[in-house]
MMTF fields as JSON, N, C-alpha, C and O atoms, coordinates in Angstrom:
{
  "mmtfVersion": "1.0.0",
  "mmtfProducer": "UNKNOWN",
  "numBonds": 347,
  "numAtoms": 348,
  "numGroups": 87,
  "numChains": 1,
  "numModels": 1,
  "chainsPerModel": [1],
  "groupsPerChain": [87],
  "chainIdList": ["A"],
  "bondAtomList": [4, 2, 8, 6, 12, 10, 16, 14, 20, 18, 24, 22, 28, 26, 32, 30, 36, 34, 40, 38, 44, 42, 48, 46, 52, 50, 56, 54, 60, 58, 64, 62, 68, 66, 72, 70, 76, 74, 80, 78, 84, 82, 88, 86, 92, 90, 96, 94, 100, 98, 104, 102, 108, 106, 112, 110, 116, 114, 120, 118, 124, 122, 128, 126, 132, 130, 136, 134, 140, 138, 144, 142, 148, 146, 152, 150, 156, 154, 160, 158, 164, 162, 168, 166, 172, 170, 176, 174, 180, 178, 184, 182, 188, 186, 192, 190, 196, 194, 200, 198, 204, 202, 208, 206, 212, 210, 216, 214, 220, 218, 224, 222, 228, 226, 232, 230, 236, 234, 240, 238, 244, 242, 248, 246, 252, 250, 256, 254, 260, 258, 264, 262, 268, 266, 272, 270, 276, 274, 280, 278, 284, 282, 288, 286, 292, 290, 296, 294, 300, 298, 304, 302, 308, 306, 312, 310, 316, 314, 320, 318, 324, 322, 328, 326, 332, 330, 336, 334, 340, 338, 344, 342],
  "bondOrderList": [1, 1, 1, 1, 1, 1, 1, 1, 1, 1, 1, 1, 1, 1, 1, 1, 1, 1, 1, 1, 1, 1, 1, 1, 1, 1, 1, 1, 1, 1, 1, 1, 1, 1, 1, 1, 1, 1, 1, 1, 1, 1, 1, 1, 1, 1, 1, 1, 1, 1, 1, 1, 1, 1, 1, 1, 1, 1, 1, 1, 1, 1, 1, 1, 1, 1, 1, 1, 1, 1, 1, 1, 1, 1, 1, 1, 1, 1, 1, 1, 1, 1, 1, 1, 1, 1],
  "groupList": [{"groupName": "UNK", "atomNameList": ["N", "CA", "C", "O"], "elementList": ["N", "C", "C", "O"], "formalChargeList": [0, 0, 0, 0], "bondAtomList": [1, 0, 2, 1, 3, 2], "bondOrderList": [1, 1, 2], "singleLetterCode": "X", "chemCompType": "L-PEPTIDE LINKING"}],
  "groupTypeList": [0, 0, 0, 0, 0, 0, 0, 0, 0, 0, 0, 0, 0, 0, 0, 0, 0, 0, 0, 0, 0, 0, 0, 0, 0, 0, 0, 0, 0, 0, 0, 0, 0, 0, 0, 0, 0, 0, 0, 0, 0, 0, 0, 0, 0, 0, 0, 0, 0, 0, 0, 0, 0, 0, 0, 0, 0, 0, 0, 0, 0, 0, 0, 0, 0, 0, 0, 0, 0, 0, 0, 0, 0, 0, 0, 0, 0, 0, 0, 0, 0, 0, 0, 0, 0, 0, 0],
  "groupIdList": [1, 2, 3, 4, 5, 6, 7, 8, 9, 10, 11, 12, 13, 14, 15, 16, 17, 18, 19, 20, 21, 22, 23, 24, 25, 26, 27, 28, 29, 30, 31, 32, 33, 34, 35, 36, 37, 38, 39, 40, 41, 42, 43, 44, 45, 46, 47, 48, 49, 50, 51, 52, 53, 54, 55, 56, 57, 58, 59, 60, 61, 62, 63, 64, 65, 66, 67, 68, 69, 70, 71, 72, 73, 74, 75, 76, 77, 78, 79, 80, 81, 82, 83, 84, 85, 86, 87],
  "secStructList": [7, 2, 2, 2, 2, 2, 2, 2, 2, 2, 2, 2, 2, 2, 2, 2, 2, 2, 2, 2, 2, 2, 0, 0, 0, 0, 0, 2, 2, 2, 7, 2, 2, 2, 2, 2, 2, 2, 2, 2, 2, 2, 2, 2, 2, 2, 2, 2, 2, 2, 2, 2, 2, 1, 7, 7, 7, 1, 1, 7, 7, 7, 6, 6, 1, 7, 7, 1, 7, 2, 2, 2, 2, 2, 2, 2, 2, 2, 2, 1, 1, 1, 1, 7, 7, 7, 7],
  "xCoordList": [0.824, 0.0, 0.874, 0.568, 1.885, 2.737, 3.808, 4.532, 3.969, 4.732, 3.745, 3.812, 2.609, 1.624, 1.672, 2.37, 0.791, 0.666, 1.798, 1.623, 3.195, 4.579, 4.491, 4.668, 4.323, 4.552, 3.378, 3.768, 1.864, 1.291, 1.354, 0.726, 1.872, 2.655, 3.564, 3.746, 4.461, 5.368, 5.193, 5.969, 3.996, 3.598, 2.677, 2.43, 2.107, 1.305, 2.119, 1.701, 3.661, 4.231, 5.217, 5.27, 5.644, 6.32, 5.291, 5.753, 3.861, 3.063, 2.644, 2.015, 2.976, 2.797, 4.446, 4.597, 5.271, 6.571, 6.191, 6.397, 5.611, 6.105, 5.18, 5.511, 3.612, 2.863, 3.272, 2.979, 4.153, 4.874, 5.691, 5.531, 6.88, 8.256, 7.779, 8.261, 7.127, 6.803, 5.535, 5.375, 4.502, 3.737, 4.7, 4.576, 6.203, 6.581, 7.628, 8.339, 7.92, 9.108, 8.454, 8.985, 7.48, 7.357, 5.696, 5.3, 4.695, 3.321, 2.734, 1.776, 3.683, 4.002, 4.131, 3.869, 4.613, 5.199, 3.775, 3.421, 3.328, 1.806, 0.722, 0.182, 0.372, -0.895, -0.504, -0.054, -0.532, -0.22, -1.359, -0.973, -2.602, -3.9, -3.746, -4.134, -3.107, -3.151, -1.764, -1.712, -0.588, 0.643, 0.084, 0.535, -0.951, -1.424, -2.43, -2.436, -3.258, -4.185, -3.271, -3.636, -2.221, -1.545, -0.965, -1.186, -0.099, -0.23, -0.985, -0.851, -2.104, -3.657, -3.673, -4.092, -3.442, -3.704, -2.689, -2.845, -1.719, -0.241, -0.367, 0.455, -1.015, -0.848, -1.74, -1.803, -3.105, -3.928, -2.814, -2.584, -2.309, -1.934, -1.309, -1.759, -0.305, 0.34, -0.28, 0.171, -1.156, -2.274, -3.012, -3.179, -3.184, -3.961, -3.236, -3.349, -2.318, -0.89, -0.171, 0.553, -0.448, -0.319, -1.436, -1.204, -2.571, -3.948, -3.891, -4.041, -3.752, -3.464, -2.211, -2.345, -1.077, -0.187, -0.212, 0.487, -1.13, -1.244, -2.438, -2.904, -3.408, -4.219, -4.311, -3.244, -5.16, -5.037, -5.372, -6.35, -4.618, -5.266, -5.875, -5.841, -6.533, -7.719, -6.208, -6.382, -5.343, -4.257, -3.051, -2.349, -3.267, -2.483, -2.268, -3.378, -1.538, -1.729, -1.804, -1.3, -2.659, -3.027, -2.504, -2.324, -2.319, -2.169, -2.631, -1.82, -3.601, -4.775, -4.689, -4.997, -4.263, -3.932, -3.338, -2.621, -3.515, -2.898, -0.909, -0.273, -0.355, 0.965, 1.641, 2.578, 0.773, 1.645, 1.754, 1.74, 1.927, 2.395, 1.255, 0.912, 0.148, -0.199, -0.65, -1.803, 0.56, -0.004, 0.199, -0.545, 1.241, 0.773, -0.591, -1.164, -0.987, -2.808, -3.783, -4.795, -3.297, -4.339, -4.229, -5.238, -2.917, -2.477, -3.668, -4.753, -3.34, -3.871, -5.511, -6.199, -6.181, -7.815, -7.554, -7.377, -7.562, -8.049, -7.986, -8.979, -6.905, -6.701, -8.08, -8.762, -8.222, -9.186, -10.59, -11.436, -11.022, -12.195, -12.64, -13.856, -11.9, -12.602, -12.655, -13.724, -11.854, -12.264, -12.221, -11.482, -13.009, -12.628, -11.879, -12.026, -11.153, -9.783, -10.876, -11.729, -10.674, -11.278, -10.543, -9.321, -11.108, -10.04, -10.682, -10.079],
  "yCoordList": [-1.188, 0.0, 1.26, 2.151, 1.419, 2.5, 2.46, 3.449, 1.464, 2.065, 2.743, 3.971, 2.015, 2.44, 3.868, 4.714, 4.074, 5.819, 6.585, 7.562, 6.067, 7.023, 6.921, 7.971, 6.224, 5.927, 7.264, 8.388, 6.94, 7.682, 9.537, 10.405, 9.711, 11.012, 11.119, 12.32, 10.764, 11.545, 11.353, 11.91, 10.434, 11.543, 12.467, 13.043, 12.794, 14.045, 15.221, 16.204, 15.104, 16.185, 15.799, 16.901, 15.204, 15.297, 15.738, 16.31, 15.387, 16.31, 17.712, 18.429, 18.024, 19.507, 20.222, 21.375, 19.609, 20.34, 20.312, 21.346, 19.311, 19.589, 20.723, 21.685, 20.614, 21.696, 23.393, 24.439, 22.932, 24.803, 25.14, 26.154, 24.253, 24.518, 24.277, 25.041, 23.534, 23.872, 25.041, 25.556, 25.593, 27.285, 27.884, 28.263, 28.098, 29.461, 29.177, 30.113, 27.557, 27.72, 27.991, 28.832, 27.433, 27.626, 27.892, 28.737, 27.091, 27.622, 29.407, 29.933, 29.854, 31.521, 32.216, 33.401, 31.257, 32.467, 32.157, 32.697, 31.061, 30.95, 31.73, 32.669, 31.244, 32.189, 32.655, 31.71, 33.565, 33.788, 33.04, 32.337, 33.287, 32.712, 31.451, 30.941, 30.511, 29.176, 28.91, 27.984, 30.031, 29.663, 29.716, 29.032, 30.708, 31.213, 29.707, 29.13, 29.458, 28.645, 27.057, 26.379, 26.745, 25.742, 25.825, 24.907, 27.066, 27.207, 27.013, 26.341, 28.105, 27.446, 26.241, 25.79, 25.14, 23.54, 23.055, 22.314, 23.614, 22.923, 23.677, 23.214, 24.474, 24.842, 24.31, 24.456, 23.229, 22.464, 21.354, 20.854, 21.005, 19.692, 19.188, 18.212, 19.77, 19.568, 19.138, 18.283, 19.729, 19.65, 18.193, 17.089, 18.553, 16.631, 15.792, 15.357, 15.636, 14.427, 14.506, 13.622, 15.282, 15.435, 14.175, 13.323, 14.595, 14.083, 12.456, 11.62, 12.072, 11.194, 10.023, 8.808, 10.656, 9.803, 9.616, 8.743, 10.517, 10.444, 9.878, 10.586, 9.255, 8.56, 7.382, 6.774, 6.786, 5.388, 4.92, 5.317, 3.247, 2.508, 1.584, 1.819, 0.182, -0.916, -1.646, -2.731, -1.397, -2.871, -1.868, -2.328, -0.427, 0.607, 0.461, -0.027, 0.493, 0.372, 2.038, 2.767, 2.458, 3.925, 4.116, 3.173, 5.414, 5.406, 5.092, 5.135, 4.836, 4.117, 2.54, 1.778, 2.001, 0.194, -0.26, 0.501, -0.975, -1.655, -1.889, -2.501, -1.462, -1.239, -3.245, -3.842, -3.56, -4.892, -5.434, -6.577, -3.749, -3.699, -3.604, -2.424, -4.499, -4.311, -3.476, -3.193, -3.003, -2.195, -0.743, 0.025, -0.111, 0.595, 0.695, 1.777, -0.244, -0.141, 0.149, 0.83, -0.578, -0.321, 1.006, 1.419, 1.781, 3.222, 3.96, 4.36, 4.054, 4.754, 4.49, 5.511, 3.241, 3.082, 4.231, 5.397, 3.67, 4.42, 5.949, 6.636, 6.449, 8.042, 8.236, 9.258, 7.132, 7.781, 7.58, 8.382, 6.847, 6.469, 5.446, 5.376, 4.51, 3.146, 2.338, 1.728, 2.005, 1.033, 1.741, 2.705, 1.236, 2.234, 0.878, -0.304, 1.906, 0.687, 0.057, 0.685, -1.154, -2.539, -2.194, -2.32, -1.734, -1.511, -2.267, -2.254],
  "zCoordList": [0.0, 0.0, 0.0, -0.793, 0.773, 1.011, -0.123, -0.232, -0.935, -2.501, -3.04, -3.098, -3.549, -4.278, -3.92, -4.479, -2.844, -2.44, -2.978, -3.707, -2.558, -3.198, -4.334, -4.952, -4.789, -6.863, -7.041, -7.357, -6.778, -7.087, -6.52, -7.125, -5.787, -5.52, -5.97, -5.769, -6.528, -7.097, -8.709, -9.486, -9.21, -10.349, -10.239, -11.299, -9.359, -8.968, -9.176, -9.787, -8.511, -8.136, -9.773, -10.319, -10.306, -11.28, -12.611, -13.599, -12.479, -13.376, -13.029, -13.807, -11.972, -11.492, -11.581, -11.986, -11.27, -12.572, -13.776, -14.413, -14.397, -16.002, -16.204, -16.897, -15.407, -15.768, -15.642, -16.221, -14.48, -14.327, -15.145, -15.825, -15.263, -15.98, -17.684, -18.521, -17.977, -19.92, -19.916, -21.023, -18.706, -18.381, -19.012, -20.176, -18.033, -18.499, -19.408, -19.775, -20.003, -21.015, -22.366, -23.091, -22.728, -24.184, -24.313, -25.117, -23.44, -23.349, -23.448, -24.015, -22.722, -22.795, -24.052, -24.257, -24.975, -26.081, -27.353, -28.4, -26.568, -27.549, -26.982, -27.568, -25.636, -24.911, -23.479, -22.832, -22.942, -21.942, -20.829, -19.895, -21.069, -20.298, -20.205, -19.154, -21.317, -20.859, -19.791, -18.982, -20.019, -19.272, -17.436, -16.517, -17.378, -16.253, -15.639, -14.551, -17.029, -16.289, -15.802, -14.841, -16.572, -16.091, -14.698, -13.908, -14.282, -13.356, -12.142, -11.119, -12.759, -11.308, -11.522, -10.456, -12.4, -12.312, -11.274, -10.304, -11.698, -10.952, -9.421, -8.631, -8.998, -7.491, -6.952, -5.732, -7.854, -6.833, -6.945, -5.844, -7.633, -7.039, -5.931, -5.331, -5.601, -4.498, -3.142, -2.38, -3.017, -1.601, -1.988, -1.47, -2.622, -3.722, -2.955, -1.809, -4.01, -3.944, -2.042, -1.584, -1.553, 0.038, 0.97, 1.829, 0.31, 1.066, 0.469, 1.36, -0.505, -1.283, -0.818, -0.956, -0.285, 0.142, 1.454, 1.967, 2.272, 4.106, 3.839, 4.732, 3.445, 3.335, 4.066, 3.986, 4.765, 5.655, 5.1, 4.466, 4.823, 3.507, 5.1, 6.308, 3.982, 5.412, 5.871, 6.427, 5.786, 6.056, 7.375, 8.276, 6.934, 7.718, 9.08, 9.294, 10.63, 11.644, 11.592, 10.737, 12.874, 12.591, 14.196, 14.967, 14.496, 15.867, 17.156, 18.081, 17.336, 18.573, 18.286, 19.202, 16.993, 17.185, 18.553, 19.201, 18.795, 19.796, 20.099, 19.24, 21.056, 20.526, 20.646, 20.117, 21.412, 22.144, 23.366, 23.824, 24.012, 25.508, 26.206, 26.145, 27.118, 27.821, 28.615, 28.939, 28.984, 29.899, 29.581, 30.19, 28.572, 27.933, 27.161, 27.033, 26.753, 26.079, 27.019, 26.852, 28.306, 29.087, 29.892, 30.464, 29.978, 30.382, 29.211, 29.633, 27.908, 26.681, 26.896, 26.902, 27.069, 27.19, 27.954, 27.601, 29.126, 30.095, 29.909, 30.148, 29.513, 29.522, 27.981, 27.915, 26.977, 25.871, 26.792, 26.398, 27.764, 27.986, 27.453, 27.276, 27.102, 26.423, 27.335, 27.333, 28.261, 29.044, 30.482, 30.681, 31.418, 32.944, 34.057, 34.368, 34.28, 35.251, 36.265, 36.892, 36.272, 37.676, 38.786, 38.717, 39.914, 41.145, 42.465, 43.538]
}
């Protein structure tokens, strides 16, 4: 899951270079409006390709999983409110 996500970000971000760097190399000397509008394309992406690779896939351990330790898990319930300590 975590290649996948990288593969697919960094053509996000390698199609948001080509979209900036061929804007102002040669798109420019044809239309200026399209050098501009490539631009506005290429400054959504980044935030995209961000949300896209921090994404939790179903197989991900996320932070609240279980660590292992006992009694660290049962320190963490207790402080979230999931379980209330037996005394």
């Amino acid at each position: 899951m975590y290649a996948r996500r990288r593969r697919i970000y960094f053509l996000l971000m390698g199609g948001c270079l080509f979209l900036f760097v061929s804007a102002w190399s040669f798109v420019r000397l044809l239309s200026v409006e399209a050098a501009v509008a490539m631009c506005v394309v290429a400054m959504v992406i980044p935030p995209v390709a961000a949300m896209i690779a921090n994404r939790r896939g179903p197989d991900d351990r996320w932070w609240d999983d279980p660590s292992g330790d006992p009694q660290s898990d049962e320190w963490w319930d207790e402080l979230d409110g999931k379980r209330r300590r037996d005394e």
